[in-house]
mmCIF file of C-alpha atoms in Angstrom:
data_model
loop_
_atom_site.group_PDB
_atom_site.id
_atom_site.type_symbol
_atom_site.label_atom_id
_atom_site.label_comp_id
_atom_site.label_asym_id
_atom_site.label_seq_id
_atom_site.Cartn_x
_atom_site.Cartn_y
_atom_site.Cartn_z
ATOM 1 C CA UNK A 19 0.000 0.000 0.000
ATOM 2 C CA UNK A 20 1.135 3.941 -0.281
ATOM 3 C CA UNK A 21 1.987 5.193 2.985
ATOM 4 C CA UNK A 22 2.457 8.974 2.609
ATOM 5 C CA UNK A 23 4.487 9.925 -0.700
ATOM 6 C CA UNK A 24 6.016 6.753 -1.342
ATOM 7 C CA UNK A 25 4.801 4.007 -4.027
ATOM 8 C CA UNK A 26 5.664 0.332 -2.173
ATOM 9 C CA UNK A 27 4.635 -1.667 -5.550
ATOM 10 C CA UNK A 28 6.195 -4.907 -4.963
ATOM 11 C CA UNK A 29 4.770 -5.021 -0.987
ATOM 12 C CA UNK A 30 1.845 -6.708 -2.160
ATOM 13 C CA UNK A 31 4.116 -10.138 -2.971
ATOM 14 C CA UNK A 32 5.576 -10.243 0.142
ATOM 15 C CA UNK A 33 4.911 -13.587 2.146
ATOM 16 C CA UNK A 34 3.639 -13.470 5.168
ATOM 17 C CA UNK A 35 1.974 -16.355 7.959
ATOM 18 C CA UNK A 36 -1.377 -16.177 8.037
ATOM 19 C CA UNK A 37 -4.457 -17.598 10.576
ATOM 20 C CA UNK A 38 -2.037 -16.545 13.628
ATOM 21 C CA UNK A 39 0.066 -18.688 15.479
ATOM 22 C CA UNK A 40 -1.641 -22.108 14.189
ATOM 23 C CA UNK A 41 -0.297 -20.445 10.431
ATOM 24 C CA UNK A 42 2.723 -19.185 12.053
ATOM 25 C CA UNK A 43 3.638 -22.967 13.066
ATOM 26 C CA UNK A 44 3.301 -24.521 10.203
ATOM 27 C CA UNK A 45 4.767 -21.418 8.033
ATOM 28 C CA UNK A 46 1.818 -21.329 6.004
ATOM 29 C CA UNK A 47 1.853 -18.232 3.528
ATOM 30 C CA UNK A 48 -0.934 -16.650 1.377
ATOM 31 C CA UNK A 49 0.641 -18.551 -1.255
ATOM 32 C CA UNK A 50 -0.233 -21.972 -0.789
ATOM 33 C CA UNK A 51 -3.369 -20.928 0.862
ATOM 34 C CA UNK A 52 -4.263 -19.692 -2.347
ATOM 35 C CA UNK A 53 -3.465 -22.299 -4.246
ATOM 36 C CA UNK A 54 -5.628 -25.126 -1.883
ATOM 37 C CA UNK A 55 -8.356 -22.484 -2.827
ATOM 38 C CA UNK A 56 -7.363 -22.390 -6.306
ATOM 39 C CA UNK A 57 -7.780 -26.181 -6.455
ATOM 40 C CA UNK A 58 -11.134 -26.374 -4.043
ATOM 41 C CA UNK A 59 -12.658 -23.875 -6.470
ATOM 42 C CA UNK A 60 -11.541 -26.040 -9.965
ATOM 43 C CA UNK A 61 -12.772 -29.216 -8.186
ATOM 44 C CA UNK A 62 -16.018 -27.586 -6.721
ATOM 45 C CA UNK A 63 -16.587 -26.088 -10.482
ATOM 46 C CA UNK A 64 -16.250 -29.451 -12.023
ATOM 47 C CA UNK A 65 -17.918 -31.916 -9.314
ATOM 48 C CA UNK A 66 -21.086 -29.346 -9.068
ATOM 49 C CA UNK A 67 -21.519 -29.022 -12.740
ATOM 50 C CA UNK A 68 -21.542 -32.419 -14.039
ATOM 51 C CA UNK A 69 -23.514 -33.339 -10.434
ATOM 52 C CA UNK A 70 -26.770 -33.145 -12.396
ATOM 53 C CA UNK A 71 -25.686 -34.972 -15.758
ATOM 54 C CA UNK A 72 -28.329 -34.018 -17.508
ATOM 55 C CA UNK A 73 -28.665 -35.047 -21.269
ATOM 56 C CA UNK A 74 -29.777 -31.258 -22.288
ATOM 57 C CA UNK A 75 -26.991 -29.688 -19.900
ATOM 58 C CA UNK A 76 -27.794 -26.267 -17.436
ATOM 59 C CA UNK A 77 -25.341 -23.237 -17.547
ATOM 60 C CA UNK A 78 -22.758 -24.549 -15.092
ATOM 61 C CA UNK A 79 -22.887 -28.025 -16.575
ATOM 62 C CA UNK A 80 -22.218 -26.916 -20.052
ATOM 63 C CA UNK A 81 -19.109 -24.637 -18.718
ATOM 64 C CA UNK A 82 -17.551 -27.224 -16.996
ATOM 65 C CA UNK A 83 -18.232 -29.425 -20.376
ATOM 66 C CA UNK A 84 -16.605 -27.037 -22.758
ATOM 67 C CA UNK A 85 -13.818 -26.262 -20.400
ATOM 68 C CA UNK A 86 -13.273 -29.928 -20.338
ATOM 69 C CA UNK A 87 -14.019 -30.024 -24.486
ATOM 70 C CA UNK A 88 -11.553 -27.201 -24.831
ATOM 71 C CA UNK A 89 -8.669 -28.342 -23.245
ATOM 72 C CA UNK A 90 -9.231 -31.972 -24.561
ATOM 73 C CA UNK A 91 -9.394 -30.289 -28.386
ATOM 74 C CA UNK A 92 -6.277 -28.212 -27.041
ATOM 75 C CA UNK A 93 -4.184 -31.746 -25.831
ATOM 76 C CA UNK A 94 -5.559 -34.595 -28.410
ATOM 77 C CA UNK A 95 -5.028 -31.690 -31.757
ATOM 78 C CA UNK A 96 -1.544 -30.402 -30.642
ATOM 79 C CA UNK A 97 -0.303 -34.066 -29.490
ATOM 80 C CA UNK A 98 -2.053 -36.266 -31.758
ATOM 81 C CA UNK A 99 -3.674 -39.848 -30.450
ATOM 82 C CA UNK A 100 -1.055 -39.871 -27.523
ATOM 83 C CA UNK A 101 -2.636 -36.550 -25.860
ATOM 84 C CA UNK A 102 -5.390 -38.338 -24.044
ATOM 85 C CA UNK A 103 -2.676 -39.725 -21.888
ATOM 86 C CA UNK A 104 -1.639 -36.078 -20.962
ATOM 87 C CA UNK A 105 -5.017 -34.905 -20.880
ATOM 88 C CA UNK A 106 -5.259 -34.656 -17.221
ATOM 89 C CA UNK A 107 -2.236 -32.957 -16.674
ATOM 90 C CA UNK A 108 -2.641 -30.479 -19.309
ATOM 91 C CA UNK A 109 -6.299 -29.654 -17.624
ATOM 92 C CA UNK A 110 -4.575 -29.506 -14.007
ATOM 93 C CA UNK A 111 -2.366 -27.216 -14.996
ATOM 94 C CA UNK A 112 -4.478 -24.852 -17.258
ATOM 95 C CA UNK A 113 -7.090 -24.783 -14.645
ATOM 96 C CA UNK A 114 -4.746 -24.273 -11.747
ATOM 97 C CA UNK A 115 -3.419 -21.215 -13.597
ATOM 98 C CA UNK A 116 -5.898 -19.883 -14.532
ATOM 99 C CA UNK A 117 -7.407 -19.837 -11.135
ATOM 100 C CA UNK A 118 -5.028 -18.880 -9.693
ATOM 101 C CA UNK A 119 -4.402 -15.889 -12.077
ATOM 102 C CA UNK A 120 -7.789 -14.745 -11.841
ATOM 103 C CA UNK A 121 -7.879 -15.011 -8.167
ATOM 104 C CA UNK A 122 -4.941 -12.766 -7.629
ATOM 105 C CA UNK A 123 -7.512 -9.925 -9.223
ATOM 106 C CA UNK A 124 -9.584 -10.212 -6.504
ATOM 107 C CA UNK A 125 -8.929 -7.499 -3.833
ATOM 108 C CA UNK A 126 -6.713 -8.650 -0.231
ATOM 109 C CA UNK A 127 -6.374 -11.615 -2.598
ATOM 110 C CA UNK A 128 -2.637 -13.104 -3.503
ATOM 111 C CA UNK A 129 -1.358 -13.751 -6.974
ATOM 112 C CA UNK A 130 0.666 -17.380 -6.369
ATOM 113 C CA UNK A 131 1.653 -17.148 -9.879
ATOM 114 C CA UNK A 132 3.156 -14.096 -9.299
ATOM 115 C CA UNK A 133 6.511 -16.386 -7.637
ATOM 116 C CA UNK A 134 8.871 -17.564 -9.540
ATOM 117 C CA UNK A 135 9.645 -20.355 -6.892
ATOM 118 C CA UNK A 136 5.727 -21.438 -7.897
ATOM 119 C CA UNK A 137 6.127 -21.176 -12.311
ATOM 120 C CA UNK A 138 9.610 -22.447 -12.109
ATOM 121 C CA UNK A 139 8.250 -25.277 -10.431
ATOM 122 C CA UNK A 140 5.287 -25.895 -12.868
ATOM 123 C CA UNK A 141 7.659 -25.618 -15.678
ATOM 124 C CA UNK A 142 10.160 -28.023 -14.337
ATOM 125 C CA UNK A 143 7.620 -30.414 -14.000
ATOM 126 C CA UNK A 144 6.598 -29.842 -17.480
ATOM 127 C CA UNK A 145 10.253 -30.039 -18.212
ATOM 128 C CA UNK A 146 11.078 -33.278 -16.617
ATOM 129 C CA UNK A 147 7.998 -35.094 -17.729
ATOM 130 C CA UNK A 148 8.560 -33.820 -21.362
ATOM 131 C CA UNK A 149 11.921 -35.508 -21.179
ATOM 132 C CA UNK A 150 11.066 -39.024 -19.710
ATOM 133 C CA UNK A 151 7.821 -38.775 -22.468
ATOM 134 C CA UNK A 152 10.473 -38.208 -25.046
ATOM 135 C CA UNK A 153 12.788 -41.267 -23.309
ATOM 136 C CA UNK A 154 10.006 -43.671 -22.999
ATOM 137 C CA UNK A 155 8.873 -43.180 -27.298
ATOM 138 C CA UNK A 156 12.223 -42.058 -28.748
ATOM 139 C CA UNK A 157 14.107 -44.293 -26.330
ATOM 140 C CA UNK A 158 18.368 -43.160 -26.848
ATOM 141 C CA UNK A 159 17.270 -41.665 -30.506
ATOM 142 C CA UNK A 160 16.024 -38.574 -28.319
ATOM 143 C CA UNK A 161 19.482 -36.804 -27.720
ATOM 144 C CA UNK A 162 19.859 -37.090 -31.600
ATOM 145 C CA UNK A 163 18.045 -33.921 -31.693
ATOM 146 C CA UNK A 164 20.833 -32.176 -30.004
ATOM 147 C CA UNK A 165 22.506 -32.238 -33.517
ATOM 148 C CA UNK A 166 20.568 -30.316 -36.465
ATOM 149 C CA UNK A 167 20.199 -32.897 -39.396
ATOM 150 C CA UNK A 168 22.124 -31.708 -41.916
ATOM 151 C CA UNK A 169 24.586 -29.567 -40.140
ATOM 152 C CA UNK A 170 28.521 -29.916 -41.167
ATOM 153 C CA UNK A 171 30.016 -31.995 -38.242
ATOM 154 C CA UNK A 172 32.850 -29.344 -38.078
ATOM 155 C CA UNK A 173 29.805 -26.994 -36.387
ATOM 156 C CA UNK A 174 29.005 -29.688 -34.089
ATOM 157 C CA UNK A 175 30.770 -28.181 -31.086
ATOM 158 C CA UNK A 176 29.007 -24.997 -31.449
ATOM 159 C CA UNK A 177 25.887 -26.512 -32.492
ATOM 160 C CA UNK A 178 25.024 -29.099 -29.588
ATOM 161 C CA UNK A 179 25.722 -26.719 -26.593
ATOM 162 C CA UNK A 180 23.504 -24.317 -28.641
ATOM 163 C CA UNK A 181 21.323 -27.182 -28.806
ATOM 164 C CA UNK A 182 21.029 -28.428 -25.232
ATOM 165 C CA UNK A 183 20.893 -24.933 -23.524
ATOM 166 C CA UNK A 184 18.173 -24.207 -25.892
ATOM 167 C CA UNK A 185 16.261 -27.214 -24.906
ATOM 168 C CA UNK A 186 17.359 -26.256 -21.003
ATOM 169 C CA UNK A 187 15.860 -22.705 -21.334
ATOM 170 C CA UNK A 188 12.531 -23.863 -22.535
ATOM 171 C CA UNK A 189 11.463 -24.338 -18.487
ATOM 172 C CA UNK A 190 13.123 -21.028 -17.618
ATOM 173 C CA UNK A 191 11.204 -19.575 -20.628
ATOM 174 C CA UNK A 192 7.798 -20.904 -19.070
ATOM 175 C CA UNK A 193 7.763 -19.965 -15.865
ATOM 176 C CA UNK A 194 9.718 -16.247 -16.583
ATOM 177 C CA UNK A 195 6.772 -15.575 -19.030
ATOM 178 C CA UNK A 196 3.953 -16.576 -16.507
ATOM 179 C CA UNK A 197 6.105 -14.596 -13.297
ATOM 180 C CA UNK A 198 6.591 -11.478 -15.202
ATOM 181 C CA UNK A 199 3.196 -11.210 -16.835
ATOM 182 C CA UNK A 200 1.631 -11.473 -13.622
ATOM 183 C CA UNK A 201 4.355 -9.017 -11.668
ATOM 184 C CA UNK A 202 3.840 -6.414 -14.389
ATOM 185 C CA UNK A 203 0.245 -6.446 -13.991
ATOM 186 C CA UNK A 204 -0.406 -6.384 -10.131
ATOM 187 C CA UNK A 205 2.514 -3.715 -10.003
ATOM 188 C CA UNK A 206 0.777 -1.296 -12.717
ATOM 189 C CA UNK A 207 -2.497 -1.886 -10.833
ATOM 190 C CA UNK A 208 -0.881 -1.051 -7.630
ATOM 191 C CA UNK A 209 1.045 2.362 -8.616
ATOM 192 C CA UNK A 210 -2.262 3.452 -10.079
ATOM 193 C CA UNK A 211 -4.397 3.099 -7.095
ATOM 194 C CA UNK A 212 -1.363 4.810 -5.262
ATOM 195 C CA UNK A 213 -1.847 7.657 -7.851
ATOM 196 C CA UNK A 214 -5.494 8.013 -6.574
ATOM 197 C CA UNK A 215 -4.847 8.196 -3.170
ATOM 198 C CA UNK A 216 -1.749 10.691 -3.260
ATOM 199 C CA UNK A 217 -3.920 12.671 -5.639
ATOM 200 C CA UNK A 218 -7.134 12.973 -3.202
ATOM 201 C CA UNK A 219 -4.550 14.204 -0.785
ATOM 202 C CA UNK A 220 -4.385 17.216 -2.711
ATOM 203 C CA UNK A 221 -7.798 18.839 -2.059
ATOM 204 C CA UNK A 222 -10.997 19.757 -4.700
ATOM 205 C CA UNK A 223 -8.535 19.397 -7.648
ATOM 206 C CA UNK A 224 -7.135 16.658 -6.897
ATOM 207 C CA UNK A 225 -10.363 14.966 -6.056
ATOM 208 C CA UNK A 226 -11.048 15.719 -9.912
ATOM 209 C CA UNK A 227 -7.902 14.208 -11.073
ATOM 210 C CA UNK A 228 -7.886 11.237 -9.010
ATOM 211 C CA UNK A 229 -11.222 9.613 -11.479
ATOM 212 C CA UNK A 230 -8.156 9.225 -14.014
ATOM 213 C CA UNK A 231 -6.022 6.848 -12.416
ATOM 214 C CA UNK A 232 -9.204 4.913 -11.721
ATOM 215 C CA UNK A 233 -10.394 4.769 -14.917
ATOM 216 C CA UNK A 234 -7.029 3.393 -15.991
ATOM 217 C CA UNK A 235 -7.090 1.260 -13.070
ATOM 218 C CA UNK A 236 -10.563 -0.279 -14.821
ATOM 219 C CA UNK A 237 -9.160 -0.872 -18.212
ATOM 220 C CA UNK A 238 -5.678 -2.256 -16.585
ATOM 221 C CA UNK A 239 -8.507 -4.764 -15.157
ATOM 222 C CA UNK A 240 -9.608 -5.693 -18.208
ATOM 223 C CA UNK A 241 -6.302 -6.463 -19.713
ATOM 224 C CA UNK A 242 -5.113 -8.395 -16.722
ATOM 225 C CA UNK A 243 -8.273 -10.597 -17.207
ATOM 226 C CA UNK A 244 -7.288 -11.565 -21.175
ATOM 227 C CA UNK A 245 -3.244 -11.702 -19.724
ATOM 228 C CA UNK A 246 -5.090 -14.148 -17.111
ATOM 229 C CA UNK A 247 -6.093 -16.689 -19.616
ATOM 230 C CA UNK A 248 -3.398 -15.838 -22.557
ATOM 231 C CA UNK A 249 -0.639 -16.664 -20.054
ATOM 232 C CA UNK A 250 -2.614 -20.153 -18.653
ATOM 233 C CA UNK A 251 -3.146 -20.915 -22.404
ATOM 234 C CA UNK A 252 0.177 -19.993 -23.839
ATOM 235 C CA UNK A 253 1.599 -22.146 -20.669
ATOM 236 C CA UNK A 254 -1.074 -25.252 -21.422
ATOM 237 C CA UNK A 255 -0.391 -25.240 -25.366
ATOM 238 C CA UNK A 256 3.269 -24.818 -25.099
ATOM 239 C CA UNK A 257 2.717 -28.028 -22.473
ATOM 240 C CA UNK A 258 0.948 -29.902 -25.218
ATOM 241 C CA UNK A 259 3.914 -28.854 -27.889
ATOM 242 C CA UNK A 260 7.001 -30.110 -25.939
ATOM 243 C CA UNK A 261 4.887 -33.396 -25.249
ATOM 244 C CA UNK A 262 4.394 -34.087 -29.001
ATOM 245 C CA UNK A 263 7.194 -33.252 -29.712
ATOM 246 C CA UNK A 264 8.402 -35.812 -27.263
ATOM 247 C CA UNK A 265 6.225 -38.432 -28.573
ATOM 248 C CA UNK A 266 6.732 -37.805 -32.194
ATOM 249 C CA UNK A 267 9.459 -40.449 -33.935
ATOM 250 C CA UNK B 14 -30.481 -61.332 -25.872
ATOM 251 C CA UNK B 15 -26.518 -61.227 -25.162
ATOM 252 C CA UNK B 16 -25.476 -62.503 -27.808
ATOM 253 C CA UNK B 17 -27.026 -59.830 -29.675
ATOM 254 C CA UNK B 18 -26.628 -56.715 -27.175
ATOM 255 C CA UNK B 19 -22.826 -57.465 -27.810
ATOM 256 C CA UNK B 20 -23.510 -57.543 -31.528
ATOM 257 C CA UNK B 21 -25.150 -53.974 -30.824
ATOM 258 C CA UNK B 22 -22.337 -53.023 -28.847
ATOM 259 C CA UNK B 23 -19.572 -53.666 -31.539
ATOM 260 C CA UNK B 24 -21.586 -52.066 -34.412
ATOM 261 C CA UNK B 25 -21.719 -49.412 -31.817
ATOM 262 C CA UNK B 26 -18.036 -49.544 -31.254
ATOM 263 C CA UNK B 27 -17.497 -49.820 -34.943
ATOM 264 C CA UNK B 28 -19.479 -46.632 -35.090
ATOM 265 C CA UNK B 29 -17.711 -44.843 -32.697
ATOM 266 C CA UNK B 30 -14.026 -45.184 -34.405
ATOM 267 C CA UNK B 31 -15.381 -44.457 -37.727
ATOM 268 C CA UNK B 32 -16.629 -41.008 -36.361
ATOM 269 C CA UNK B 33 -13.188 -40.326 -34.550
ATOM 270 C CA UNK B 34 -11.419 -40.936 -37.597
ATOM 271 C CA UNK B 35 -13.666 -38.334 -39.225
ATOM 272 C CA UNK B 36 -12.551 -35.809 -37.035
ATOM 273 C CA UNK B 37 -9.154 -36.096 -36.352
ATOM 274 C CA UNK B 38 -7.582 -34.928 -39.712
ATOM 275 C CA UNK B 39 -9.995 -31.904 -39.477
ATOM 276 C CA UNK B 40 -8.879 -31.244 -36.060
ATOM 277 C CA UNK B 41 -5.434 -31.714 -36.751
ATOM 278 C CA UNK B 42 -5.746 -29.559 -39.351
ATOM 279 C CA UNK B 43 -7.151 -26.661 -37.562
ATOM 280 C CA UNK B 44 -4.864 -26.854 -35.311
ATOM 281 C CA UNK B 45 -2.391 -26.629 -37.808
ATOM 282 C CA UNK B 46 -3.646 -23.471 -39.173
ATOM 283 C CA UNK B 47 -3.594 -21.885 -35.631
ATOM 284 C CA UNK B 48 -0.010 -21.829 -35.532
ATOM 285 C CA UNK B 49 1.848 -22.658 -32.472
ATOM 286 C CA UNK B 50 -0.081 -21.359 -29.684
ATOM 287 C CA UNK B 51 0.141 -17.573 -30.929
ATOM 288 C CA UNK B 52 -3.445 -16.955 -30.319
ATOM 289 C CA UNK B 53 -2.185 -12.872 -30.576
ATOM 290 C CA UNK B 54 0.374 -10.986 -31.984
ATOM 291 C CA UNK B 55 0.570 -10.204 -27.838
ATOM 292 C CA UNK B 56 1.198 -13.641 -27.184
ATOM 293 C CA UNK B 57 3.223 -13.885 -29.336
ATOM 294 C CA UNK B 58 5.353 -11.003 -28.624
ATOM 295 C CA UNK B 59 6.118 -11.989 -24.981
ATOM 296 C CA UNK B 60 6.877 -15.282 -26.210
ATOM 297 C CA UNK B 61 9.929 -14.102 -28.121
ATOM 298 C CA UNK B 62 10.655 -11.401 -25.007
ATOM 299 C CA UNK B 63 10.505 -14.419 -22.885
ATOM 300 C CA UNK B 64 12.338 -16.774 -24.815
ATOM 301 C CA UNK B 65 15.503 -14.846 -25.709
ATOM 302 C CA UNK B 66 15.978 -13.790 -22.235
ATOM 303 C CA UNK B 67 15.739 -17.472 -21.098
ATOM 304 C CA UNK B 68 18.583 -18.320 -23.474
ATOM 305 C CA UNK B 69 20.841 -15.743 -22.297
ATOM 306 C CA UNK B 70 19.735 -16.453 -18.029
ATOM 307 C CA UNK B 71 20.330 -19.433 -18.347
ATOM 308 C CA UNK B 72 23.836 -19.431 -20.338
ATOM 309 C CA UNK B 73 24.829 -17.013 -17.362
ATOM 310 C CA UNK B 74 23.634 -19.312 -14.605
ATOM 311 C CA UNK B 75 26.047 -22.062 -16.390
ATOM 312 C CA UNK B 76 28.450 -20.354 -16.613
ATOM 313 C CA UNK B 77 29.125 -18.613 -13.373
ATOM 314 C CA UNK B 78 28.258 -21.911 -11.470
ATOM 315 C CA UNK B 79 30.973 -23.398 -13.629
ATOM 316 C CA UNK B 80 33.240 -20.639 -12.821
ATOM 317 C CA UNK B 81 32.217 -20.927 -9.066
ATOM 318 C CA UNK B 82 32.773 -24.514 -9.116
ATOM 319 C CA UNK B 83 36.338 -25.058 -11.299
ATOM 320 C CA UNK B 84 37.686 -21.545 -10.240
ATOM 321 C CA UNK B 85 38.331 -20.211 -13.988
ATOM 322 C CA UNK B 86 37.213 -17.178 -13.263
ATOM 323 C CA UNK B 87 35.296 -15.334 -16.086
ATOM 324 C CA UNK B 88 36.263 -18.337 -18.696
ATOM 325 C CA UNK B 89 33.110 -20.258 -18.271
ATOM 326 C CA UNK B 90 30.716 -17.071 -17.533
ATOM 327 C CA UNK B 91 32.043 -15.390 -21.285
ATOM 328 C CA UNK B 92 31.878 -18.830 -23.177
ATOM 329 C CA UNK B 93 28.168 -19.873 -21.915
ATOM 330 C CA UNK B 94 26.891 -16.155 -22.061
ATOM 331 C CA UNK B 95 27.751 -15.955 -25.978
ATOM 332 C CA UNK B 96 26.543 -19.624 -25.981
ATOM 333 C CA UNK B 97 23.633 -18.668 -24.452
ATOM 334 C CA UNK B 98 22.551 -15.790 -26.020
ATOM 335 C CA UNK B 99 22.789 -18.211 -29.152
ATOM 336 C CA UNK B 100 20.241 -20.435 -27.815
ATOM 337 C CA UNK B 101 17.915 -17.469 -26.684
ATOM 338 C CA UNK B 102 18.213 -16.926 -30.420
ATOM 339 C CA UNK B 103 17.486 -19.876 -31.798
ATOM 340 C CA UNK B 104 14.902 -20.265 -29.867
ATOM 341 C CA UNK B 105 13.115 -16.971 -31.473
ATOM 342 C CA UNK B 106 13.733 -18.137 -34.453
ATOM 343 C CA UNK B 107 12.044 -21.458 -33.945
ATOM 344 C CA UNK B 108 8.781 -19.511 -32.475
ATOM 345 C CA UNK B 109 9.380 -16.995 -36.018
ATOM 346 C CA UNK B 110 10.113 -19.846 -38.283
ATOM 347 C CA UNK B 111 7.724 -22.474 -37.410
ATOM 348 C CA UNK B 112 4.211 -21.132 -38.233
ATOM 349 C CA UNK B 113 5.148 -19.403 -41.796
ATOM 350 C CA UNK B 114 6.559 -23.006 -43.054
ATOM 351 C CA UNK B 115 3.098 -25.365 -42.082
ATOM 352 C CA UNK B 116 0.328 -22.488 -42.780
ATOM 353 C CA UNK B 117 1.575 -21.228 -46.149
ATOM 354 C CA UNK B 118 -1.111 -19.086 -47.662
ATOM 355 C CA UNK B 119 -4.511 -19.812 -47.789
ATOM 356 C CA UNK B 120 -6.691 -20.378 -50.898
ATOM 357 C CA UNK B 121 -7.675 -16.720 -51.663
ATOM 358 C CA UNK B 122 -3.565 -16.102 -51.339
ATOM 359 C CA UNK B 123 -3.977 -14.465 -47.972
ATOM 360 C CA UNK B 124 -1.730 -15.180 -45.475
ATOM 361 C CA UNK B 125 -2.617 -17.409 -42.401
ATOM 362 C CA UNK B 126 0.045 -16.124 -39.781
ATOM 363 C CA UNK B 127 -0.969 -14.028 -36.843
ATOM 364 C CA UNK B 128 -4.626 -15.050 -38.235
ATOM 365 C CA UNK B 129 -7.201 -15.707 -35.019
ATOM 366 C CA UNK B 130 -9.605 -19.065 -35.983
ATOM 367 C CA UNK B 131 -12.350 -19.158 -33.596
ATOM 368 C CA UNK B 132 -15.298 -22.076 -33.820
#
């Protein structure tokens, strides 16, 4: 929050115990908090909807059907016949970002995606079951693609390093892209409302002038609610491209 | 009675496949046409931020834990930086390269990239 004339933008990630000294024991933070909420909320969404199973489906049962139909068409078209094996996780990990990046919008919510510790975790994950996926179909064949078909072998030492810290930065890639987009965000929204409030501080004009920063603080809203889903998509699809990759020959 | 539900069952089976194989080339197809994920040209543009910084953090990381762990000072940290700045590069250039060579152009000769499909 703004205390006086300073803007403390990055206060709001801060980690702190929460529920008292039973929180303080077990050093529980907002952040997993957030994330058993995250999960309570996805489960809740899909157990309630499909509760009725109803043949001609009611609003909440059709949502939770196309969510389901979306990320299956997402998982079975990038991967191919393989992806209903990944299925699952790809729709875990969609709807846990997701969630979680729309609950962070939520005011004295908390933005776990917002940690780096959290995406970099997701993404090694990702990472790690990409490469055992890719072990398991490709079986030795896989580090072939460390060397670009066709390359002259006199390249080769420049090549495969290229190669492999390519391949090693694809995690890093994932979870800087999800950290940032969601730091940028909650930080803009954050030195905006601190414009309003050092602005009403400044009597009948400032009164005036303090609608703008709200009205930008509206449309930042917006934009944070398509970044939401882009980023939980873009993390999802990219998800379903290392995995075919990994399963293709 | 069970002899013939199971009869009903396979033609039902039978069915079933037939229909899948119907729609998977379409599907694969579409998906095809959407590119690789870019869904927006914003999308797409933090992929490449993302990507090319990746590249270069981690070459860095490499190479100053290398450094930190044989004692060569700023050998390792130079070599894997250039190295990984290559990567972070290569890997934009995957992301750049890879829609333009499976969409093409479409029938009516415009092109498909940065092109939203929604159905």
């Amino acid at each position: 929050m703004a205390s006086g004339s300073t803007i403390d933008a990055l206060g709001q990630f801060e980690l702190h115990p929460i529920l008292g000294s039973f929180g303080e024991a077990l050093c529980l933070s907002q952040s997993p908090l957030f994330m058993v909420i995250a999960v309570v909320l996805v489960l809740a969404f899909l157990y309630i909807g499909m509760r009725p199973a109803a043949v001609v489906p009611g609003r909440l049962q059709a949502s939770a059907e196309m969510s389901y139909d979306f990320v299956r068409e997402l998982a079975v078209g990038t991967i191919g016949e393989k992806g209903t094996a990944f299925f699952p996780f790809v729709f875990a990990l969609f709807f846990f970002i997701l969630t979680g990046n729309y609950l962070g919008l939520l005011p004295f919510s908390f933005t776990f995606t917002s940690h780096i510790a959290v995406t970099l975790a997701l993404a090694i994950t990702v990472f790690v079951i990409s490469i055992l996926t890719a072990l398991r179909y490709q079986g030795l064949g896989f580090f072939k693609h460390f060397m670009p078909e066709g390359a002259p072998l006199a390249l080769a030492p420049i090549l495969i390093p290229i190669e492999i810290l390519s391949y090693i930065s694809r995690p890093v890639s994932l979870s800087i892209r999800l950290f940032a987009n969601m730091v940028a965000g909650h930080v803009l929204l954050e030195v905006f409302a601190s414009f309003t409030i050092m602005l009403a501080g400044l009597g009948v004009f400032g009164h005036v002038l303090a609608v703008a920063p709200i009205a930008i603080n509206i449309a930042l809203t917006a934009l944070e609610l398509l970044v939401g889903f882009l980023q939980a998509y873009v993390f999802a699809i990219l998800t379903c491209i290392y995995l075919s990759e990994a399963t293709a020959h | 009675m069970d002899h013939l539900s199971s009869n009903v069952r396979q033609r039902f089976e039978e069915r079933l496949a037939q229909a899948e194989n119907r729609q998977l080339p379409q599907r694969k197809m579409r998906r095809g046409v959407m590119g690789k994920g870019e869904s927006s040209s914003f999308g797409m543009a933090v992929r490449v931020g993302s990507d090319l910084i990746a590249g270069v953090a981690v070459g860095v990381g490499i190479g100053y834990g290398l450094d930190h762990w044989t004692g060569h000072k700023p050998l390792f940290l130079i070599i894997f930086t250039l190295l990984g700045f290559g990567a972070g590069m290569r890997n934009v250039w995957q992301i750049v390269n890879a829609p333009a060579q499976e969409a093409g152009t479409q029938k009516d000769g415009r092109s498909q990239r940065g092109q939203r499909i929604d159905d």
